[in-house]
PDB file of C-alpha atoms and ligand atoms in Angstrom:
ATOM      1  CA  MET Z  13       3.857  58.278 -43.175  1.00  0.00           C
ATOM      2  CA  GLU Z  14       7.494  59.281 -42.889  1.00  0.00           C
ATOM      3  CA  CYS Z  15       9.314  57.573 -40.021  1.00  0.00           C
ATOM      4  CA  LYS Z  16      12.877  58.164 -38.945  1.00  0.00           C
ATOM      5  CA  SER Z  17      15.379  55.550 -37.889  1.00  0.00           C
ATOM      6  CA  PHE Z  18      15.866  54.986 -34.159  1.00  0.00           C
ATOM      7  CA  GLN Z  19      17.833  57.632 -32.274  1.00  0.00           C
ATOM      8  CA  THR Z  20      20.204  57.352 -29.341  1.00  0.00           C
ATOM      9  CA  GLU Z  21      18.158  59.425 -26.884  1.00  0.00           C
ATOM     10  CA  PRO Z  22      20.291  62.032 -25.088  1.00  0.00           C
ATOM     11  CA  LEU Z  23      20.836  61.607 -21.360  1.00  0.00           C
ATOM     12  CA  PRO Z  24      18.303  63.716 -19.405  1.00  0.00           C
ATOM     13  CA  TYR Z  25      21.188  65.010 -17.203  1.00  0.00           C
ATOM     14  CA  PRO Z  26      24.871  65.853 -17.709  1.00  0.00           C
ATOM     15  CA  TYR Z  27      27.482  63.059 -17.672  1.00  0.00           C
ATOM     16  CA  ASP Z  28      28.497  63.999 -14.127  1.00  0.00           C
ATOM     17  CA  GLY Z  29      24.863  64.520 -13.028  1.00  0.00           C
ATOM     18  CA  LEU Z  30      24.646  61.244 -11.114  1.00  0.00           C
ATOM     19  CA  ALA Z  31      28.090  61.511  -9.493  1.00  0.00           C
ATOM     20  CA  PRO Z  32      29.345  60.397  -7.072  1.00  0.00           C
ATOM     21  CA  HIS Z  33      26.855  57.500  -7.186  1.00  0.00           C
ATOM     22  CA  ILE Z  34      27.457  56.725 -10.861  1.00  0.00           C
ATOM     23  CA  ASP Z  35      30.482  58.527 -12.224  1.00  0.00           C
ATOM     24  CA  ALA Z  36      30.828  60.476 -15.461  1.00  0.00           C
ATOM     25  CA  GLU Z  37      33.224  58.058 -17.168  1.00  0.00           C
ATOM     26  CA  THR Z  38      30.932  55.066 -16.539  1.00  0.00           C
ATOM     27  CA  LEU Z  39      27.928  56.994 -17.895  1.00  0.00           C
ATOM     28  CA  ARG Z  40      29.796  58.317 -20.905  1.00  0.00           C
ATOM     29  CA  VAL Z  41      30.960  54.885 -22.067  1.00  0.00           C
ATOM     30  CA  HIS Z  42      27.643  53.276 -21.192  1.00  0.00           C
ATOM     31  CA  HIS Z  43      25.522  55.839 -23.037  1.00  0.00           C
ATOM     32  CA  ASP Z  44      27.718  57.073 -25.892  1.00  0.00           C
ATOM     33  CA  VAL Z  45      29.314  53.758 -26.825  1.00  0.00           C
ATOM     34  CA  LEU Z  46      27.291  50.785 -25.562  1.00  0.00           C
ATOM     35  CA  TYR Z  47      23.700  52.076 -25.788  1.00  0.00           C
ATOM     36  CA  LYS Z  48      24.481  53.763 -29.113  1.00  0.00           C
ATOM     37  CA  ARG Z  49      25.841  50.473 -30.455  1.00  0.00           C
ATOM     38  CA  TYR Z  50      22.469  48.743 -29.911  1.00  0.00           C
ATOM     39  CA  VAL Z  51      20.647  51.555 -31.714  1.00  0.00           C
ATOM     40  CA  ASP Z  52      23.130  51.549 -34.614  1.00  0.00           C
ATOM     41  CA  LYS Z  53      22.997  47.763 -35.024  1.00  0.00           C
ATOM     42  CA  LEU Z  54      19.191  47.820 -34.906  1.00  0.00           C
ATOM     43  CA  ASN Z  55      19.064  50.490 -37.633  1.00  0.00           C
ATOM     44  CA  ALA Z  56      21.587  48.536 -39.704  1.00  0.00           C
ATOM     45  CA  ALA Z  57      19.540  45.319 -39.418  1.00  0.00           C
ATOM     46  CA  LEU Z  58      16.348  47.138 -40.462  1.00  0.00           C
ATOM     47  CA  ALA Z  59      17.936  49.220 -43.245  1.00  0.00           C
ATOM     48  CA  ALA Z  60      16.966  46.764 -45.982  1.00  0.00           C
ATOM     49  CA  TYR Z  61      13.390  46.378 -44.678  1.00  0.00           C
ATOM     50  CA  PRO Z  62      11.520  49.709 -45.003  1.00  0.00           C
ATOM     51  CA  ASP Z  63       8.238  47.908 -44.202  1.00  0.00           C
ATOM     52  CA  TYR Z  64       9.199  48.126 -40.534  1.00  0.00           C
ATOM     53  CA  ASP Z  65      10.218  51.794 -40.547  1.00  0.00           C
ATOM     54  CA  CYS Z  66       7.334  52.957 -38.378  1.00  0.00           C
ATOM     55  CA  TYR Z  67       7.451  50.138 -35.836  1.00  0.00           C
ATOM     56  CA  SER Z  68       8.210  51.014 -32.212  1.00  0.00           C
ATOM     57  CA  LEU Z  69      10.864  49.151 -30.215  1.00  0.00           C
ATOM     58  CA  GLU Z  70       8.073  47.414 -28.278  1.00  0.00           C
ATOM     59  CA  GLU Z  71       6.349  46.297 -31.501  1.00  0.00           C
ATOM     60  CA  LEU Z  72       9.606  44.964 -32.941  1.00  0.00           C
ATOM     61  CA  ILE Z  73      10.396  43.039 -29.730  1.00  0.00           C
ATOM     62  CA  LEU Z  74       6.928  41.507 -29.405  1.00  0.00           C
ATOM     63  CA  GLY Z  75       6.616  40.855 -33.143  1.00  0.00           C
ATOM     64  CA  CYS Z  76      10.104  39.468 -33.724  1.00  0.00           C
ATOM     65  CA  ALA Z  77       8.748  35.978 -34.574  1.00  0.00           C
ATOM     66  CA  TYR Z  78       7.020  37.507 -37.608  1.00  0.00           C
ATOM     67  CA  LEU Z  79      10.052  39.382 -38.921  1.00  0.00           C
ATOM     68  CA  PRO Z  80      12.115  37.991 -41.822  1.00  0.00           C
ATOM     69  CA  PRO Z  81      14.119  35.063 -40.330  1.00  0.00           C
ATOM     70  CA  ASP Z  82      17.498  36.560 -41.232  1.00  0.00           C
ATOM     71  CA  ILE Z  83      16.929  39.602 -38.977  1.00  0.00           C
ATOM     72  CA  GLY Z  84      14.483  38.275 -36.336  1.00  0.00           C
ATOM     73  CA  LYS Z  85      16.994  37.372 -33.628  1.00  0.00           C
ATOM     74  CA  THR Z  86      19.213  40.406 -34.298  1.00  0.00           C
ATOM     75  CA  VAL Z  87      16.258  42.791 -34.086  1.00  0.00           C
ATOM     76  CA  PHE Z  88      15.007  41.107 -30.891  1.00  0.00           C
ATOM     77  CA  ASN Z  89      18.427  41.528 -29.226  1.00  0.00           C
ATOM     78  CA  GLN Z  90      19.278  45.017 -30.491  1.00  0.00           C
ATOM     79  CA  ALA Z  91      15.778  46.467 -29.990  1.00  0.00           C
ATOM     80  CA  GLY Z  92      15.839  44.973 -26.479  1.00  0.00           C
ATOM     81  CA  GLY Z  93      19.216  46.608 -25.816  1.00  0.00           C
ATOM     82  CA  ALA Z  94      17.968  49.943 -27.163  1.00  0.00           C
ATOM     83  CA  PHE Z  95      14.748  49.808 -25.129  1.00  0.00           C
ATOM     84  CA  ASN Z  96      16.387  48.642 -21.890  1.00  0.00           C
ATOM     85  CA  HIS Z  97      19.093  51.305 -21.966  1.00  0.00           C
ATOM     86  CA  ARG Z  98      16.701  54.131 -22.812  1.00  0.00           C
ATOM     87  CA  PHE Z  99      14.481  53.013 -19.922  1.00  0.00           C
ATOM     88  CA  TYR Z 100      17.414  52.673 -17.510  1.00  0.00           C
ATOM     89  CA  PHE Z 101      18.922  56.119 -18.213  1.00  0.00           C
ATOM     90  CA  ASP Z 102      15.487  57.748 -18.054  1.00  0.00           C
ATOM     91  CA  GLY Z 103      14.784  56.055 -14.699  1.00  0.00           C
ATOM     92  CA  MET Z 104      17.605  57.894 -12.907  1.00  0.00           C
ATOM     93  CA  ARG Z 105      18.052  61.553 -11.915  1.00  0.00           C
ATOM     94  CA  PRO Z 106      20.375  63.624  -9.756  1.00  0.00           C
ATOM     95  CA  ALA Z 107      19.051  63.978  -6.180  1.00  0.00           C
ATOM     96  CA  PRO Z 108      15.698  62.277  -6.796  1.00  0.00           C
ATOM     97  CA  SER Z 109      12.962  61.704  -4.202  1.00  0.00           C
ATOM     98  CA  PRO Z 110      14.143  58.822  -2.030  1.00  0.00           C
ATOM     99  CA  GLU Z 111      10.849  56.874  -2.010  1.00  0.00           C
ATOM    100  CA  PRO Z 112       7.937  56.320  -4.389  1.00  0.00           C
ATOM    101  CA  LYS Z 113       4.755  58.227  -3.575  1.00  0.00           C
ATOM    102  CA  GLY Z 114       1.109  57.999  -4.553  1.00  0.00           C
ATOM    103  CA  ARG Z 115      -0.416  54.760  -5.827  1.00  0.00           C
ATOM    104  CA  LEU Z 116       2.975  53.212  -6.542  1.00  0.00           C
ATOM    105  CA  GLY Z 117       4.175  53.997  -3.028  1.00  0.00           C
ATOM    106  CA  GLU Z 118       0.989  52.416  -1.630  1.00  0.00           C
ATOM    107  CA  GLY Z 119       1.342  49.404  -3.930  1.00  0.00           C
ATOM    108  CA  ILE Z 120       4.922  48.816  -2.801  1.00  0.00           C
ATOM    109  CA  LYS Z 121       3.882  48.965   0.857  1.00  0.00           C
ATOM    110  CA  ASN Z 122       0.942  46.605   0.281  1.00  0.00           C
ATOM    111  CA  THR Z 123       2.993  44.123  -1.741  1.00  0.00           C
ATOM    112  CA  PHE Z 124       6.330  44.093   0.081  1.00  0.00           C
ATOM    113  CA  GLY Z 125       5.424  45.395   3.565  1.00  0.00           C
ATOM    114  CA  SER Z 126       7.507  48.579   3.383  1.00  0.00           C
ATOM    115  CA  PHE Z 127       9.848  50.439   1.058  1.00  0.00           C
ATOM    116  CA  GLU Z 128      12.788  49.090   3.094  1.00  0.00           C
ATOM    117  CA  GLU Z 129      11.603  45.494   2.559  1.00  0.00           C
ATOM    118  CA  PHE Z 130      11.116  46.215  -1.145  1.00  0.00           C
ATOM    119  CA  ARG Z 131      14.633  47.634  -1.370  1.00  0.00           C
ATOM    120  CA  LYS Z 132      16.047  44.527   0.312  1.00  0.00           C
ATOM    121  CA  LYS Z 133      14.215  42.194  -2.084  1.00  0.00           C
ATOM    122  CA  TYR Z 134      15.163  44.256  -5.139  1.00  0.00           C
ATOM    123  CA  LYS Z 135      18.818  44.189  -4.093  1.00  0.00           C
ATOM    124  CA  GLU Z 136      18.704  40.428  -3.499  1.00  0.00           C
ATOM    125  CA  GLN Z 137      17.213  39.974  -6.945  1.00  0.00           C
ATOM    126  CA  GLY Z 138      19.953  42.169  -8.450  1.00  0.00           C
ATOM    127  CA  MET Z 139      22.644  40.178  -6.668  1.00  0.00           C
ATOM    128  CA  ALA Z 140      21.092  36.953  -8.028  1.00  0.00           C
ATOM    129  CA  VAL Z 141      21.529  37.877 -11.713  1.00  0.00           C
ATOM    130  CA  PHE Z 142      23.832  35.232 -13.176  1.00  0.00           C
ATOM    131  CA  GLY Z 143      25.882  36.443 -16.124  1.00  0.00           C
ATOM    132  CA  SER Z 144      24.551  39.611 -17.754  1.00  0.00           C
ATOM    133  CA  GLY Z 145      21.030  40.888 -17.277  1.00  0.00           C
ATOM    134  CA  TRP Z 146      18.600  43.313 -15.703  1.00  0.00           C
ATOM    135  CA  THR Z 147      16.556  43.715 -12.534  1.00  0.00           C
ATOM    136  CA  TRP Z 148      13.121  45.307 -12.881  1.00  0.00           C
ATOM    137  CA  LEU Z 149      10.159  46.484 -10.885  1.00  0.00           C
ATOM    138  CA  CYS Z 150       7.202  45.598 -13.099  1.00  0.00           C
ATOM    139  CA  ALA Z 151       3.431  45.619 -13.053  1.00  0.00           C
ATOM    140  CA  ASP Z 152       1.373  42.683 -14.276  1.00  0.00           C
ATOM    141  CA  CYS Z 153      -1.867  43.057 -16.248  1.00  0.00           C
ATOM    142  CA  ASP Z 154      -3.882  43.546 -13.054  1.00  0.00           C
ATOM    143  CA  GLY Z 155      -1.553  46.239 -11.712  1.00  0.00           C
ATOM    144  CA  GLY Z 156       0.177  43.812  -9.296  1.00  0.00           C
ATOM    145  CA  LEU Z 157       3.842  44.609  -8.569  1.00  0.00           C
ATOM    146  CA  LYS Z 158       6.674  42.149  -9.205  1.00  0.00           C
ATOM    147  CA  ILE Z 159      10.475  42.233  -9.040  1.00  0.00           C
ATOM    148  CA  VAL Z 160      11.962  40.166 -11.871  1.00  0.00           C
ATOM    149  CA  ASN Z 161      15.274  39.605 -13.635  1.00  0.00           C
ATOM    150  CA  THR Z 162      15.721  39.288 -17.375  1.00  0.00           C
ATOM    151  CA  ALA Z 163      18.790  37.808 -19.077  1.00  0.00           C
ATOM    152  CA  ASN Z 164      20.951  39.474 -21.714  1.00  0.00           C
ATOM    153  CA  GLN Z 165      18.811  42.149 -23.418  1.00  0.00           C
ATOM    154  CA  ASP Z 166      15.456  40.451 -22.841  1.00  0.00           C
ATOM    155  CA  THR Z 167      12.655  42.809 -21.788  1.00  0.00           C
ATOM    156  CA  PRO Z 168       9.707  42.280 -19.418  1.00  0.00           C
ATOM    157  CA  PHE Z 169       7.337  42.491 -22.427  1.00  0.00           C
ATOM    158  CA  SER Z 170       8.353  38.971 -23.386  1.00  0.00           C
ATOM    159  CA  ILE Z 171       7.041  37.667 -20.055  1.00  0.00           C
ATOM    160  CA  GLY Z 172       3.850  39.741 -20.153  1.00  0.00           C
ATOM    161  CA  LEU Z 173       4.948  42.408 -17.666  1.00  0.00           C
ATOM    162  CA  HIS Z 174       5.061  46.202 -17.896  1.00  0.00           C
ATOM    163  CA  PRO Z 175       8.327  47.811 -16.767  1.00  0.00           C
ATOM    164  CA  LEU Z 176       8.262  50.603 -14.169  1.00  0.00           C
ATOM    165  CA  ILE Z 177      11.974  51.026 -13.352  1.00  0.00           C
ATOM    166  CA  CYS Z 178      15.127  48.963 -13.936  1.00  0.00           C
ATOM    167  CA  THR Z 179      18.771  48.448 -13.054  1.00  0.00           C
ATOM    168  CA  ASP Z 180      21.349  47.369 -15.620  1.00  0.00           C
ATOM    169  CA  ILE Z 181      23.298  44.519 -14.002  1.00  0.00           C
ATOM    170  CA  TRP Z 182      25.751  43.984 -16.878  1.00  0.00           C
ATOM    171  CA  GLU Z 183      29.240  44.521 -15.444  1.00  0.00           C
ATOM    172  CA  HIS Z 184      29.799  47.463 -17.826  1.00  0.00           C
ATOM    173  CA  SER Z 185      27.267  49.425 -15.716  1.00  0.00           C
ATOM    174  CA  TYR Z 186      29.520  49.485 -12.675  1.00  0.00           C
ATOM    175  CA  PHE Z 187      32.885  47.791 -13.190  1.00  0.00           C
ATOM    176  CA  LEU Z 188      34.872  50.981 -14.014  1.00  0.00           C
ATOM    177  CA  GLN Z 189      33.801  52.565 -10.724  1.00  0.00           C
ATOM    178  CA  TYR Z 190      32.901  49.739  -8.330  1.00  0.00           C
ATOM    179  CA  LYS Z 191      35.013  46.897  -9.755  1.00  0.00           C
ATOM    180  CA  ALA Z 192      33.338  43.649  -8.612  1.00  0.00           C
ATOM    181  CA  ALA Z 193      31.263  45.294  -5.827  1.00  0.00           C
ATOM    182  CA  ARG Z 194      27.823  44.872  -7.375  1.00  0.00           C
ATOM    183  CA  ASP Z 195      26.152  45.411  -3.974  1.00  0.00           C
ATOM    184  CA  SER Z 196      27.710  48.918  -3.715  1.00  0.00           C
ATOM    185  CA  TYR Z 197      26.461  49.687  -7.226  1.00  0.00           C
ATOM    186  CA  LEU Z 198      22.930  48.593  -6.264  1.00  0.00           C
ATOM    187  CA  ASP Z 199      23.056  50.856  -3.173  1.00  0.00           C
ATOM    188  CA  ALA Z 200      24.279  53.696  -5.400  1.00  0.00           C
ATOM    189  CA  TRP Z 201      21.472  53.042  -7.908  1.00  0.00           C
ATOM    190  CA  PHE Z 202      18.896  53.484  -5.135  1.00  0.00           C
ATOM    191  CA  ARG Z 203      20.351  56.971  -4.504  1.00  0.00           C
ATOM    192  CA  VAL Z 204      19.600  58.041  -8.090  1.00  0.00           C
ATOM    193  CA  ALA Z 205      16.474  55.942  -8.839  1.00  0.00           C
ATOM    194  CA  TYR Z 206      13.860  58.373 -10.141  1.00  0.00           C
ATOM    195  CA  TRP Z 207      10.573  57.254  -8.606  1.00  0.00           C
ATOM    196  CA  PRO Z 208       8.380  59.969 -10.189  1.00  0.00           C
ATOM    197  CA  LYS Z 209       9.120  58.329 -13.571  1.00  0.00           C
ATOM    198  CA  ALA Z 210       8.140  54.884 -12.225  1.00  0.00           C
ATOM    199  CA  GLU Z 211       4.972  56.452 -10.769  1.00  0.00           C
ATOM    200  CA  GLU Z 212       4.212  57.921 -14.213  1.00  0.00           C
ATOM    201  CA  HIS Z 213       4.600  54.488 -15.887  1.00  0.00           C
ATOM    202  CA  TYR Z 214       2.357  52.921 -13.237  1.00  0.00           C
ATOM    203  CA  GLU Z 215      -0.316  55.619 -13.607  1.00  0.00           C
ATOM    204  CA  GLY Z 216      -0.194  55.229 -17.396  1.00  0.00           C
ATOM    205  CA  LEU Z 217      -0.752  51.504 -17.068  1.00  0.00           C
ATOM    206  CA  ARG Z 218      -3.602  51.922 -14.600  1.00  0.00           C
ATOM    207  CA  ARG Z 219      -5.356  54.328 -16.962  1.00  0.00           C
ATOM    208  CA  CYS Z 220      -5.058  51.819 -19.730  1.00  0.00           C
ATOM    209  CA  LEU Z 221      -6.456  49.027 -17.518  1.00  0.00           C
ATOM    210  CA  THR Z 222      -9.414  51.214 -16.496  1.00  0.00           C
ATOM    211  CA  VAL Z 223     -10.195  52.307 -20.038  1.00  0.00           C
ATOM    212  CA  GLY Z 224      -9.434  48.979 -21.710  1.00  0.00           C
TER     213      GLY Z 224
HETATM  214 MN1   MN H 314      24.230  48.423 -20.318  1.00  0.00          MN
END
């Protein structure tokens, strides 16, 4: 089977599509320079190892302990960066629906009390990231919902969770526009968070739990 190297996935909206909540300059640097750098470094690390050509990002992250030792840590970090950024950009849209619907909406209400309570907890979790990292809404293997942080470019896969939606808390995600005001950035993120995509991830997971 012929497999291509990893691609920097194009943004699913124009650079100014999330403005004024996330401005065009922030998105351009974040997507075209920083995200692309993870993809390029991942491809460079794997270039000498065609055996792994058809592996997905998820397979590389979860299987990193079995990779050749000289590339294991690099692949773990760069594949994590590539996955996390792709997931983050795809989890935002211009003028999205303000609240999750369907089973995910119900799950959020049952787990956190209300969407407002969930938003408060998610923001607190985002504010609690020390150094560089990510805040996630995830589902566990039973479909239970959890808000977690991961450090650096670690993914929820490494702690046995399935990501539904995420916020990049590295300062490069907001510093150009919001300077040190991470709380304003988190409020802005909620105005572009694309819940239909999170619902899709949750439905996909539920199908797999039912079938599996
Ligand atoms: Mn980033």
